[in-house]
Short mmCIF file of C-alpha atoms in Angstrom, two decimals:
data_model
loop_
_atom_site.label_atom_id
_atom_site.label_comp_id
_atom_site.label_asym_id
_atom_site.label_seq_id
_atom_site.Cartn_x
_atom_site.Cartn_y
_atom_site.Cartn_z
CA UNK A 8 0.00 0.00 0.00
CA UNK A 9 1.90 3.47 -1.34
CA UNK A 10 5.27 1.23 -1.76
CA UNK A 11 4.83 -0.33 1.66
CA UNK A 12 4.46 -3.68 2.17
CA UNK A 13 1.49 -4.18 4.56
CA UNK A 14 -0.51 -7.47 6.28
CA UNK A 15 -2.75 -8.65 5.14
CA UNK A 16 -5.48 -11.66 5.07
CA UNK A 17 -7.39 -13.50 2.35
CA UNK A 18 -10.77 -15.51 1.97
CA UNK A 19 -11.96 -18.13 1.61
CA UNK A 20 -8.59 -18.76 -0.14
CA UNK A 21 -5.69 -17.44 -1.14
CA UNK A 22 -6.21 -19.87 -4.48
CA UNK A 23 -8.40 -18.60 -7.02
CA UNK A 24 -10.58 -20.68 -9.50
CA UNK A 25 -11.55 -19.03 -12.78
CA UNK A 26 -13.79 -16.42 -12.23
CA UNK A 27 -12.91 -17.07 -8.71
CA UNK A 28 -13.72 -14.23 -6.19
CA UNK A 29 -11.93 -13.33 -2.49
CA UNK A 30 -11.94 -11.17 -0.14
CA UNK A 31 -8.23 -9.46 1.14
CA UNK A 32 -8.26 -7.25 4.29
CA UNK A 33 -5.21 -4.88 4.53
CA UNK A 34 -4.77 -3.52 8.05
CA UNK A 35 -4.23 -0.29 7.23
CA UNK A 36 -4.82 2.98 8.86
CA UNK A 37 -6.20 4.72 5.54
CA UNK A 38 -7.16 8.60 5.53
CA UNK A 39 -10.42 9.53 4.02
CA UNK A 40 -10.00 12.01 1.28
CA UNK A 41 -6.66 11.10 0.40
CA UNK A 42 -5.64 8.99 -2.28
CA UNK A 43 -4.01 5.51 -2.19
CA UNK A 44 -2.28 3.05 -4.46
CA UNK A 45 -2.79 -0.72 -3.59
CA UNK A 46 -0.49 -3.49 -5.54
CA UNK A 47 -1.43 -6.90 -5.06
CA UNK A 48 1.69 -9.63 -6.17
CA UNK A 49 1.11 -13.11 -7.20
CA UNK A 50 3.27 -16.29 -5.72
CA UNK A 51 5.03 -15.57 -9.18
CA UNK A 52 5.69 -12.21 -8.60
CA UNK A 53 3.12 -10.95 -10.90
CA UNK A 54 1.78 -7.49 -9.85
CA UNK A 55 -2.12 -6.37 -9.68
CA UNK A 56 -2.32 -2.29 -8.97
CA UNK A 57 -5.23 -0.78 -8.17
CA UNK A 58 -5.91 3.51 -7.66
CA UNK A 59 -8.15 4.46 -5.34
CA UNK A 60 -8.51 8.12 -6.04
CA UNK A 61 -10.66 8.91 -2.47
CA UNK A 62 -10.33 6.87 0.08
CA UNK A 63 -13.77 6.85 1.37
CA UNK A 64 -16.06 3.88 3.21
CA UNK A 65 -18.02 2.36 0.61
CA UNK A 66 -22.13 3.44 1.16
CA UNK A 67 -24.22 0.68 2.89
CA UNK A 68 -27.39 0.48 1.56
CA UNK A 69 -30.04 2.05 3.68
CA UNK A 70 -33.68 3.55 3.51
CA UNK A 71 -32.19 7.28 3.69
CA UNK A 72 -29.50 6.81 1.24
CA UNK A 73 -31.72 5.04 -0.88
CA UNK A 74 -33.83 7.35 -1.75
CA UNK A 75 -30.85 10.04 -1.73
CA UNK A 76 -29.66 8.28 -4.57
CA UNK A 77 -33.02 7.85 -6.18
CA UNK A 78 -34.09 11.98 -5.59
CA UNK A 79 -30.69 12.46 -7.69
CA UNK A 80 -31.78 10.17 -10.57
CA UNK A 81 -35.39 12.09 -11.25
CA UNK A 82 -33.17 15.72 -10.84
CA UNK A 83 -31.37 14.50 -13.63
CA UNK A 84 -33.75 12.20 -15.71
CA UNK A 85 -37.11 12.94 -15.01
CA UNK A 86 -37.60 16.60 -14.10
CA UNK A 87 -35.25 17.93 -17.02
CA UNK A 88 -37.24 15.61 -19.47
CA UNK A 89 -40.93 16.73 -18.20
CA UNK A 90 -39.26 20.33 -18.66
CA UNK A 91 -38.65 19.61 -22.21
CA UNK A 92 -41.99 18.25 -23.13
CA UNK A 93 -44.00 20.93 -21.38
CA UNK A 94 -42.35 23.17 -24.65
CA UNK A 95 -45.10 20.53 -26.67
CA UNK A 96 -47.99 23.52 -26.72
CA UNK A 97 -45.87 25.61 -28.38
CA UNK A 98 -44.09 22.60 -30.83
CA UNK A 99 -47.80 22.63 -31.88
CA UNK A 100 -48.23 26.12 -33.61
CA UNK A 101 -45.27 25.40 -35.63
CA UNK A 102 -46.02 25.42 -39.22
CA UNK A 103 -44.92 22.11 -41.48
CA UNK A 104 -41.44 23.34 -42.30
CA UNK A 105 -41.01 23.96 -38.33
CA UNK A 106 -42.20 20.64 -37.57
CA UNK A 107 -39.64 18.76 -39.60
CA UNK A 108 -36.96 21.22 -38.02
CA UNK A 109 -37.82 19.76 -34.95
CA UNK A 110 -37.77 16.38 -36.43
CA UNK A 111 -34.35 16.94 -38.03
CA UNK A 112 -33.09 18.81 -34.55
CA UNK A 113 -34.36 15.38 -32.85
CA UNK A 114 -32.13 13.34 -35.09
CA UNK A 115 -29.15 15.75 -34.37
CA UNK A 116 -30.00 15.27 -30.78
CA UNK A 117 -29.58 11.48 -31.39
CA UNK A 118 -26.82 11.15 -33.06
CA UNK A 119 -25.05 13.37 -30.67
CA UNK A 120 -25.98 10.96 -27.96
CA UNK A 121 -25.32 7.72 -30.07
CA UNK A 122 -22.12 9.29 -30.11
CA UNK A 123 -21.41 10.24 -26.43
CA UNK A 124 -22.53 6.70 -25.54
CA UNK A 125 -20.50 4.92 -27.66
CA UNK A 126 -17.33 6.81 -26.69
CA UNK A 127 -18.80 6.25 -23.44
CA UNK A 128 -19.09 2.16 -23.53
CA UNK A 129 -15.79 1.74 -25.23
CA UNK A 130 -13.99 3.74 -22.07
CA UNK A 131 -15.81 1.77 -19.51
CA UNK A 132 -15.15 -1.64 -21.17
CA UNK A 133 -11.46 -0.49 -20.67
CA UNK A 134 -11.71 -1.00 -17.12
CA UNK A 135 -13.47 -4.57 -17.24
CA UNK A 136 -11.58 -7.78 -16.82
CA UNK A 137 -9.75 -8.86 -19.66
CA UNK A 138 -11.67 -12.46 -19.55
CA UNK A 139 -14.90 -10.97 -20.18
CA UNK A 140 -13.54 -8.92 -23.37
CA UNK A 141 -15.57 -5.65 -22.47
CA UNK A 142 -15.25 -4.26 -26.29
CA UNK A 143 -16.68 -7.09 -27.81
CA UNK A 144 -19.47 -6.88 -25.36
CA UNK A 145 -20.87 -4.22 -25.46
CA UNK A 146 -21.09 -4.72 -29.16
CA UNK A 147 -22.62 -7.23 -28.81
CA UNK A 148 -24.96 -5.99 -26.84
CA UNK A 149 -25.31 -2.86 -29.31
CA UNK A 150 -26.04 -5.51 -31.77
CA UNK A 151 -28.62 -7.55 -30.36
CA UNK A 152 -30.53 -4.43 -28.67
CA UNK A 153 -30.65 -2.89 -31.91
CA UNK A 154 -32.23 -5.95 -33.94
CA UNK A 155 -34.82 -6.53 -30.87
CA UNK A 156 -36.17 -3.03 -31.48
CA UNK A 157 -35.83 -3.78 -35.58
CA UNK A 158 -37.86 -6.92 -35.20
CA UNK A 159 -40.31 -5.01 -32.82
CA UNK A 160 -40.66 -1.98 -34.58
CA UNK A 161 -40.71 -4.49 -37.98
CA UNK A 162 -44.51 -5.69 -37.16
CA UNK A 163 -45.95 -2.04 -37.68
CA UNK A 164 -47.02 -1.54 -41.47
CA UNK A 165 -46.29 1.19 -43.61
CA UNK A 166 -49.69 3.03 -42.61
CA UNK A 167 -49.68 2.29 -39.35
CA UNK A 168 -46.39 4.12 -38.71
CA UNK A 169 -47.71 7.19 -40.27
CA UNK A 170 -51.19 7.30 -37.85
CA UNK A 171 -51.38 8.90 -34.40
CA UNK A 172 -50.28 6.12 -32.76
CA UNK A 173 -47.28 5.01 -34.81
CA UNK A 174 -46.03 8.37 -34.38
CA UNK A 175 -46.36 7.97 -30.66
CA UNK A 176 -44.50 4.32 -30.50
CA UNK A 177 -41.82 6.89 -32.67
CA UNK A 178 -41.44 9.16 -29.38
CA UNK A 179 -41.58 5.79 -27.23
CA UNK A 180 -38.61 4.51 -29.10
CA UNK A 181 -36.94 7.94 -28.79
CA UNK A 182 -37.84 8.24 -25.10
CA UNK A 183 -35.91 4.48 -24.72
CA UNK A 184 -33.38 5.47 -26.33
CA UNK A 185 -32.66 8.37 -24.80
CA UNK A 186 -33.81 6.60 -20.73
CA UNK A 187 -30.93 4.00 -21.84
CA UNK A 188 -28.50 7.05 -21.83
CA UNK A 189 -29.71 8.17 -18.53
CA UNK A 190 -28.79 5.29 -17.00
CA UNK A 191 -25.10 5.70 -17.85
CA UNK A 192 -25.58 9.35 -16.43
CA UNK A 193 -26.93 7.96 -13.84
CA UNK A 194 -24.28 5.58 -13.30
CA UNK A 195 -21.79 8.84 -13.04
CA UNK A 196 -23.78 10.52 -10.64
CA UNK A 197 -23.88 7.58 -8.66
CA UNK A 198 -20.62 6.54 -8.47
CA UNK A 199 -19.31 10.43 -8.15
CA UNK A 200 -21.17 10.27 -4.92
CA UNK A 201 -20.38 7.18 -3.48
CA UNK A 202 -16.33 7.67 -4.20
CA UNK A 203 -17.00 10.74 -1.68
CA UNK A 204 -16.39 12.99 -4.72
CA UNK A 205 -19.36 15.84 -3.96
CA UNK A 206 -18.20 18.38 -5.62
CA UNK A 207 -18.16 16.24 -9.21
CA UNK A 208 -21.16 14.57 -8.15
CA UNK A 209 -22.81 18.30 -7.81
CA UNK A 210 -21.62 19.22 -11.00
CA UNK A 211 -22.38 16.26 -12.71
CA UNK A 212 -26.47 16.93 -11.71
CA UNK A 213 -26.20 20.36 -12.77
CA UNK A 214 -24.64 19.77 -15.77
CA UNK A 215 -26.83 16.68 -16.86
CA UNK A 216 -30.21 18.21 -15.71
CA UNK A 217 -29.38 21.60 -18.40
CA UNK A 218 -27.95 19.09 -20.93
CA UNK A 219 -31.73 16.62 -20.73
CA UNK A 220 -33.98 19.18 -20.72
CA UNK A 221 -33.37 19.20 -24.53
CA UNK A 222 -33.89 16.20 -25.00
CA UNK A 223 -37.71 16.11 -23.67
CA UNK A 224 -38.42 18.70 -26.81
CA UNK A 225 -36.66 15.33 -28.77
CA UNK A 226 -39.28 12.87 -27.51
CA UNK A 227 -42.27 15.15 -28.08
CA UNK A 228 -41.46 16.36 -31.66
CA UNK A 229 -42.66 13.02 -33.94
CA UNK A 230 -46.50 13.84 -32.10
CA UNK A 231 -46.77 17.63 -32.84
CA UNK A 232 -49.49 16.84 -35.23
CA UNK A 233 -51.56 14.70 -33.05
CA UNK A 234 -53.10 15.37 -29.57
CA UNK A 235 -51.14 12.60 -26.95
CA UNK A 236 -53.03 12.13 -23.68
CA UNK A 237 -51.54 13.38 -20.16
CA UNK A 238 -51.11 9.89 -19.31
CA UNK A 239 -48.84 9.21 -22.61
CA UNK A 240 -46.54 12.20 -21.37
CA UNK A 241 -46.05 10.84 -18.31
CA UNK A 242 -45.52 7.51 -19.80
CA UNK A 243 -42.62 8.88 -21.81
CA UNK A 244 -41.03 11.35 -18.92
CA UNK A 245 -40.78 7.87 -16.77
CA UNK A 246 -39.78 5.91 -19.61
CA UNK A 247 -37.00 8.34 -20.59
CA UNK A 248 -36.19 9.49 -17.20
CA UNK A 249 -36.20 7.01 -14.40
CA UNK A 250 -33.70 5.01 -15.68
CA UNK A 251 -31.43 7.74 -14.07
CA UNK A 252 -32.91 6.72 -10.51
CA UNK A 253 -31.64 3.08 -11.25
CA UNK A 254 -28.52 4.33 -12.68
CA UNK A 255 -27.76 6.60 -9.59
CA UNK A 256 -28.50 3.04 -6.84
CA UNK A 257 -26.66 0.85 -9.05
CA UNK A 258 -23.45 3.52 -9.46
CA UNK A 259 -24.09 4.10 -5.85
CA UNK A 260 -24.55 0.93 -4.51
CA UNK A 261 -22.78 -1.76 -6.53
CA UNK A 262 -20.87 0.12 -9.61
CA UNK A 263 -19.78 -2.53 -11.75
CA UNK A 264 -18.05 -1.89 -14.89
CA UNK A 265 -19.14 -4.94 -16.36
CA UNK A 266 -23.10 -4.38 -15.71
CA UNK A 267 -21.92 -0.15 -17.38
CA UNK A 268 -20.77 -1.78 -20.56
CA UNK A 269 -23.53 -3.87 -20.93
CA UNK A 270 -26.19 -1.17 -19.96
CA UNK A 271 -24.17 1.53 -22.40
CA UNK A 272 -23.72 -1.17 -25.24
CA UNK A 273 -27.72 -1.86 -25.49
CA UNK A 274 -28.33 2.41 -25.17
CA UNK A 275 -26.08 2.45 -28.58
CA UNK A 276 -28.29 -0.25 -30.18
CA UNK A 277 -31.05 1.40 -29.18
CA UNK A 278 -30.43 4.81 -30.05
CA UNK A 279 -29.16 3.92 -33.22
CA UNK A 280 -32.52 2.26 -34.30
CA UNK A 281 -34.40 5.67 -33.23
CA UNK A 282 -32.29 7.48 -35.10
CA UNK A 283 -33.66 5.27 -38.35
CA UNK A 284 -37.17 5.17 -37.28
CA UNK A 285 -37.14 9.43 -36.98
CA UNK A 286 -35.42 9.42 -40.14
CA UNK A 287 -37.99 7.29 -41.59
CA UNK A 288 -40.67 9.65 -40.07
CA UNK A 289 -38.87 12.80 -41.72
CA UNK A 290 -38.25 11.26 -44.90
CA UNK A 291 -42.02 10.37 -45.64
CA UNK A 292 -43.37 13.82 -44.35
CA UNK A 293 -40.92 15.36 -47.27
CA UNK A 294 -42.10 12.86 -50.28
CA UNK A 295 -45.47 13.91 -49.27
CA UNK A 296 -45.23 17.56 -49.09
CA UNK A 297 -42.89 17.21 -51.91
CA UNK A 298 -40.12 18.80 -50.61
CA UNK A 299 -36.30 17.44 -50.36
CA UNK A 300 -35.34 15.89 -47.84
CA UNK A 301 -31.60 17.13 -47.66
CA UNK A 302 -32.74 20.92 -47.10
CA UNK A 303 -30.97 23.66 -46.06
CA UNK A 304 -33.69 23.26 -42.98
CA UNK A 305 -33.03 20.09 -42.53
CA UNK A 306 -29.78 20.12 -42.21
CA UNK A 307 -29.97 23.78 -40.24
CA UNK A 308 -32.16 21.00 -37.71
CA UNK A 309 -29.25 18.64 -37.81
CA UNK A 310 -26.62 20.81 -37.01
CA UNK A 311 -28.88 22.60 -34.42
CA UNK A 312 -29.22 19.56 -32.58
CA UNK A 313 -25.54 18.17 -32.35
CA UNK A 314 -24.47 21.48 -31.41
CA UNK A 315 -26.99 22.21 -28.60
CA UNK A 316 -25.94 19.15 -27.42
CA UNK A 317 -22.41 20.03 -27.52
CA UNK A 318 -22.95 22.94 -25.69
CA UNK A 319 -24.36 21.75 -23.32
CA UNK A 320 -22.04 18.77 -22.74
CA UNK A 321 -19.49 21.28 -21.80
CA UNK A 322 -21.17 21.51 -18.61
CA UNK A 323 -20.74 17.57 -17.49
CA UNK A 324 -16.86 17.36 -19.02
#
């Protein structure tokens, strides 16, 4: 422990199967706050080191911290979201070329986050063991997240996914999508917390609830024309938001790199398959209105999206 060799104990057994687990106790007078570098060495001499950035006493769960941890995941999942969809009244007077603005600014938003989470899922599966290949993983997972929405989304016909209510499976895909993402911000938030880092933690929520409230306009921009019920709102805050509550227990609780790149690899499946179905939904509204559908709006939309996202994103870097 910091180049000092210290005692130590081991169990069940100081012989690990594969995929083995133990527990070692270092009797060590650690400070909290301060950071500490453990290296563990083999019988052959082969050294396992491990940074511990702040030392602080891992959270136990209880009924106070639970719902700590959950009050952090709706400040940054479901409140910014419900923010962004009470701007639906408005989305509404919007004329047709606003409307597929909107639609175009949704795909921005999208691709910004497809993005993000990728980036996101490869740097987690960094930290994973090397037997369970965390790159290959999560594309995996990205792979067969992104085929289950394809075959669900495969069923609706042609027709139906122009009516009312295939435009509102369009924002339920979009509000998955984009709940998928919040759990890895959720995750952060968690974790932040838990390592005893409250500053980043406070920053973090900040930072994520500006950057979400964006993306609630996302969700409620394929059902401008149509007139969604209060209950469907809600259903698509929750859906898109409250995967940041179980983000922030599981980051809090039990962070596991492993479970990250898994939850993060499905989010990029998922997102990417949005990002088609929108497109779909944009590309029809221009055949029959006759219009392009690589406009100077369009692609004004686009842009508009990726860089409020961007913006935004400087706030959680």
């Amino acid at each position: 422990v910091d180049d000092a060799f210290w005692e130590w104990e081991i169990a069940p057994a100081a012989e690990l199967s594969r995929f083995g687990r133990a527990t070692i106790t270092i009797h060590y007078d650690w400070v909290q706050g301060e950071p500490h570098a453990i290296t563990l060495f083999t019988a052959s001499g082969t050294p396992f080191t491990h940074d511990i950035a702040i030392a602080a006493e891992t959270p136990r769960p209880g009924l106070t911290q639970f719902i700590a941890y959950g009050l952090l995941g709706i400040y940054i999942g479901l409140i910014p979201v419900g923010l962004g969809l009470l701007w639906f009244p408005a989305m509404r007077r919007m004329g047709r070329k606003g409307l597929n603005f909107l639609l175009a600014l949704t795909v921005g938003l999208l691709v910004f986050l497809l993005i993000d989470t990728a980036l996101e899922a490869m740097e987690v599966a960094g930290g994973v063991a090397g037997v369970f290949q965390g790159l290959p993983l999560a594309m995996f997972a990205a792979l067969l997240s992104w085929l289950a929405i394809m075959a669900v989304s495969g069923k609706q016909a042609e027709a139906e996914r122009d009516s009312s209510g295939g435009r509102l499976r369009i924002a339920a895909l979009i509000a998955l999508g984009i709940g998928l993402h919040n759990l890895g911000e959720g995750l952060a938030v968690g974790a932040a917390f838990a390592l005893g880092e409250a500053a980043l933690g406070s920053f973090l929520v900040i930072g994520f609830t500006l950057h979400n409230v964006t993306e609630g306009i996302g969700i409620a921009a394929p059902v401008t024309k149509d007139r969604p019920s209060l209950k469907s709102f809600i259903a698509l805050a929750a859906l898109a938001g409250l995967p940041a509550v179980l983000g922030a227990w599981v980051g809090g609780f039990a962070y596991s790199p492993l479970l990250a790149t898994i939850f993060l690899g499905v989010g990029v499946g998922a997102i990417w398959q949005v990002i088609v179905e929108v497109g779909r939904l944009l590309i029809r509204d221009a055949e029959r209105e006759g219009l392009p559908v690589v406009s100077w709006l369009n692609v004004g939309g686009l842009l508009t999206g990726i860089a409020v996202m961007y913006m935004t994103a400087f706030l959680v870097k």
